[in-house]
Amino acid sequence: MNEATAAAASFLAKWRARWPEWAVAEVFVAAGQREAVVAWFALLQELTDAAWAGEDPTPGIAKLAWWQEELQGWSHGRRRHPLGALLQRLQVPWQALASALPALRATRTPQGTASALGALRPFAEAAASVEQVLLAAPHDPDGAAGIAASLLATHPHWLANAAEASALDTQWPARSGPRARRIFAALARSRLKQGPRPPWRALWTAWRAARH
């Protein structure tokens, strides 16, 4: 393992530590896609952390500006972040994702669930375009809705506010997107309602989401 790959592995491990359910759920994802899927989800976690974490938004704004430049570089064959060792070489629309980061930043301040889902839509659409290529999936016109909901389910405000969490659960879209996205969305929804699930429950949730 070279230095770049080792550094990337630390980010994958960090994401897996946050989502231990994935250790059993990923059995329903094609083996050849698993590393790229975790790298992609880890990237999304880095972006949402920058947008939403902490009491002071200033560091996050700076991080998102850095990420916007970084993702633009990925579209031209340049990379600095360790996750680029796993993702940058993939021919996906990084420029579109970079251009959509302001929509992610705009959802830092708590707002109604419906408004937040709408505000997230441009970023979710860009992410859906990435997943379509990354996971060799057919175009799904409803794919962005599942991404927006699963992202919002990790937002500190929704995790800490039972009424907002219930509203998000009520407005949760029908299952859509590639299998890995459907599985993660189901896990995020389950965690939103009941917290992290034990392995057997996570396996059952993932199996149901994988059937489509």
Coordinates of C-alpha atoms in Angstrom, one line a residue:
M1 CA 0.0 0.0 0.0
N2 CA 1.5 3.3 -1.0
E3 CA 1.4 6.5 1.0
A4 CA -1.5 8.0 -0.9
T5 CA -3.6 4.8 -0.6
A6 CA -2.8 4.5 3.1
A7 CA -3.9 8.1 3.7
A8 CA -7.2 7.4 1.8
A9 CA -7.7 4.3 3.9
S10 CA -7.8 6.4 7.1
F11 CA -10.8 8.4 5.7
L12 CA -12.6 5.2 4.8
A13 CA -12.0 3.8 8.3
K14 CA -13.3 7.1 9.8
W15 CA -16.5 6.8 7.8
R16 CA -16.9 3.1 8.6
A17 CA -16.5 4.0 12.3
R18 CA -19.5 6.4 12.0
W19 CA -21.5 3.8 10.1
P20 CA -20.8 0.4 11.6
E21 CA -24.0 -0.9 10.1
W22 CA -22.3 -0.8 6.7
A23 CA -20.1 -3.7 7.6
V24 CA -23.0 -6.1 7.3
A25 CA -25.1 -4.1 4.8
E26 CA -22.4 -3.9 2.1
V27 CA -22.7 -7.6 1.4
F28 CA -25.6 -6.6 -0.9
V29 CA -23.3 -4.3 -2.9
A30 CA -21.2 -5.8 -5.8
A31 CA -17.7 -6.6 -4.5
G32 CA -16.1 -4.6 -7.3
Q33 CA -18.0 -1.5 -6.2
R34 CA -17.5 -1.6 -2.5
E35 CA -14.3 0.4 -2.1
A36 CA -15.5 3.2 -4.5
V37 CA -18.9 3.3 -2.7
V38 CA -17.3 3.8 0.7
A39 CA -14.8 6.4 -0.7
W40 CA -17.8 8.3 -2.2
F41 CA -19.8 8.1 1.0
A42 CA -16.7 9.3 2.9
L43 CA -16.4 12.2 0.6
L44 CA -20.0 13.2 1.1
Q45 CA -19.4 13.0 4.9
E46 CA -16.4 15.3 4.6
L47 CA -18.6 17.8 2.6
T48 CA -21.5 17.7 5.0
D49 CA -19.2 18.0 8.0
A50 CA -17.7 21.1 6.4
A51 CA -21.2 22.5 5.7
W52 CA -23.0 21.7 9.0
A53 CA -20.6 20.8 11.8
G54 CA -19.6 23.1 14.7
E55 CA -21.1 26.2 16.2
D56 CA -19.0 28.6 14.2
P57 CA -19.7 28.4 10.4
T58 CA -16.5 30.2 9.4
P59 CA -14.1 27.1 9.4
G60 CA -16.7 25.2 7.4
I61 CA -17.1 27.9 4.8
A62 CA -13.3 27.9 4.3
K63 CA -13.3 24.1 4.0
L64 CA -16.1 24.1 1.4
A65 CA -14.2 26.7 -0.6
W66 CA -11.2 24.5 -0.5
W67 CA -13.3 21.5 -1.5
Q68 CA -14.8 23.4 -4.4
E69 CA -11.3 24.1 -5.7
E70 CA -10.3 20.5 -5.1
L71 CA -13.2 19.0 -7.0
Q72 CA -12.7 21.4 -9.9
G73 CA -9.1 20.1 -9.9
W74 CA -10.3 16.5 -10.0
S75 CA -12.2 17.2 -13.2
H76 CA -8.8 18.3 -14.7
G77 CA -6.8 15.4 -13.4
R78 CA -5.3 17.1 -10.3
R79 CA -5.8 16.0 -6.7
R80 CA -4.5 16.9 -3.2
H81 CA -6.9 15.2 -0.8
P82 CA -6.2 11.5 -0.1
L83 CA -9.7 10.4 -1.2
G84 CA -8.7 11.6 -4.6
A85 CA -6.4 8.6 -4.8
L86 CA -9.5 6.4 -5.0
L87 CA -12.0 8.8 -6.7
Q88 CA -10.3 11.4 -8.9
R89 CA -9.5 9.0 -11.7
L90 CA -13.1 8.0 -12.1
Q91 CA -14.8 9.8 -15.0
V92 CA -17.7 11.3 -13.1
P93 CA -19.0 15.0 -13.2
W94 CA -16.8 16.4 -10.4
Q95 CA -17.2 19.9 -11.8
A96 CA -21.0 19.7 -11.4
L97 CA -20.6 18.6 -7.8
A98 CA -18.2 21.5 -7.1
S99 CA -20.6 24.0 -8.6
A100 CA -23.4 22.6 -6.3
L101 CA -21.5 23.1 -3.0
P102 CA -23.2 26.5 -2.3
A103 CA -26.5 24.7 -2.1
L104 CA -25.1 22.4 0.6
R105 CA -23.7 25.4 2.5
A106 CA -27.1 27.1 2.3
T107 CA -28.7 24.3 4.4
R108 CA -26.6 24.8 7.5
T109 CA -29.1 27.1 9.2
P110 CA -32.1 25.0 10.4
Q111 CA -35.3 25.5 8.3
G112 CA -38.5 23.5 7.7
T113 CA -38.0 20.0 6.4
A114 CA -39.7 20.7 3.1
S115 CA -37.7 23.8 2.5
A116 CA -34.5 22.1 3.4
L117 CA -35.1 19.2 1.0
G118 CA -35.8 21.8 -1.7
A119 CA -32.6 23.7 -0.9
L120 CA -30.6 20.6 -1.0
R121 CA -32.0 19.6 -4.4
P122 CA -29.2 21.1 -6.6
F123 CA -26.5 19.4 -4.6
A124 CA -28.5 16.1 -4.5
E125 CA -28.9 16.3 -8.3
A126 CA -25.2 16.7 -8.8
A127 CA -24.5 13.8 -6.4
A128 CA -27.1 11.7 -8.3
S129 CA -25.2 12.3 -11.5
V130 CA -22.0 11.1 -9.9
E131 CA -23.6 8.0 -8.6
Q132 CA -25.2 7.2 -11.9
V133 CA -21.7 7.0 -13.4
L134 CA -19.9 5.6 -10.4
L135 CA -22.3 2.8 -9.9
A136 CA -23.0 2.2 -13.6
A137 CA -26.7 2.8 -12.9
P138 CA -29.5 3.8 -15.3
H139 CA -30.8 7.4 -15.0
D140 CA -33.3 7.7 -12.2
P141 CA -35.4 10.9 -12.3
D142 CA -36.1 10.4 -8.6
G143 CA -32.6 9.6 -7.5
A144 CA -31.9 13.0 -6.2
A145 CA -34.8 12.8 -3.7
G146 CA -33.3 9.8 -2.0
I147 CA -29.9 11.5 -1.7
A148 CA -31.4 14.7 -0.3
A149 CA -33.4 12.8 2.4
S150 CA -30.5 10.6 3.4
L151 CA -28.1 13.6 3.7
L152 CA -30.6 15.6 5.7
A153 CA -31.0 12.6 8.0
T154 CA -27.4 13.2 9.1
H155 CA -27.8 16.9 9.7
P156 CA -27.2 17.8 13.4
H157 CA -30.5 19.8 13.6
W158 CA -32.6 16.8 12.4
L159 CA -30.8 14.4 14.6
A160 CA -31.4 16.5 17.6
N161 CA -35.0 17.6 16.9
A162 CA -37.6 14.8 17.2
A163 CA -40.3 16.9 15.5
E164 CA -38.1 17.6 12.5
A165 CA -37.0 14.0 12.3
S166 CA -40.6 12.9 12.3
A167 CA -41.4 15.4 9.5
L168 CA -38.5 14.1 7.5
D169 CA -39.6 10.5 8.0
T170 CA -43.1 11.5 6.8
Q171 CA -41.7 13.1 3.7
W172 CA -39.2 10.4 2.9
P173 CA -39.3 9.6 -0.8
A174 CA -40.0 6.2 -2.3
R175 CA -37.0 3.9 -2.8
S176 CA -34.9 5.2 -5.7
G177 CA -31.4 5.3 -7.0
P178 CA -28.7 2.6 -7.3
R179 CA -28.7 -0.3 -4.8
A180 CA -25.9 1.2 -2.7
R181 CA -27.8 4.4 -2.3
R182 CA -31.0 2.7 -1.5
I183 CA -29.3 0.7 1.2
F184 CA -27.6 3.7 2.8
A185 CA -30.8 5.7 2.6
A186 CA -32.6 2.9 4.4
L187 CA -30.0 2.8 7.1
A188 CA -30.0 6.6 7.5
R189 CA -33.8 6.6 7.9
S190 CA -33.7 3.7 10.4
R191 CA -31.0 5.5 12.4
L192 CA -33.0 8.8 12.3
K193 CA -35.9 7.0 13.9
Q194 CA -34.2 4.6 16.3
G195 CA -30.5 5.3 16.4
P196 CA -27.8 2.9 15.2
R197 CA -29.2 -0.5 14.7
P198 CA -27.7 -3.8 15.8
P199 CA -26.0 -5.9 13.1
W200 CA -29.0 -8.3 12.5
R201 CA -31.4 -5.4 12.2
A202 CA -29.1 -3.5 9.8
L203 CA -28.8 -6.6 7.7
W204 CA -32.5 -7.0 7.5
T205 CA -32.9 -3.3 6.6
A206 CA -30.2 -3.5 3.9
W207 CA -31.8 -6.7 2.4
R208 CA -35.2 -5.0 2.1
A209 CA -33.6 -1.9 0.5
A210 CA -31.6 -4.0 -1.9
R211 CA -34.7 -5.7 -3.3
H212 CA -36.0 -3.5 -6.0

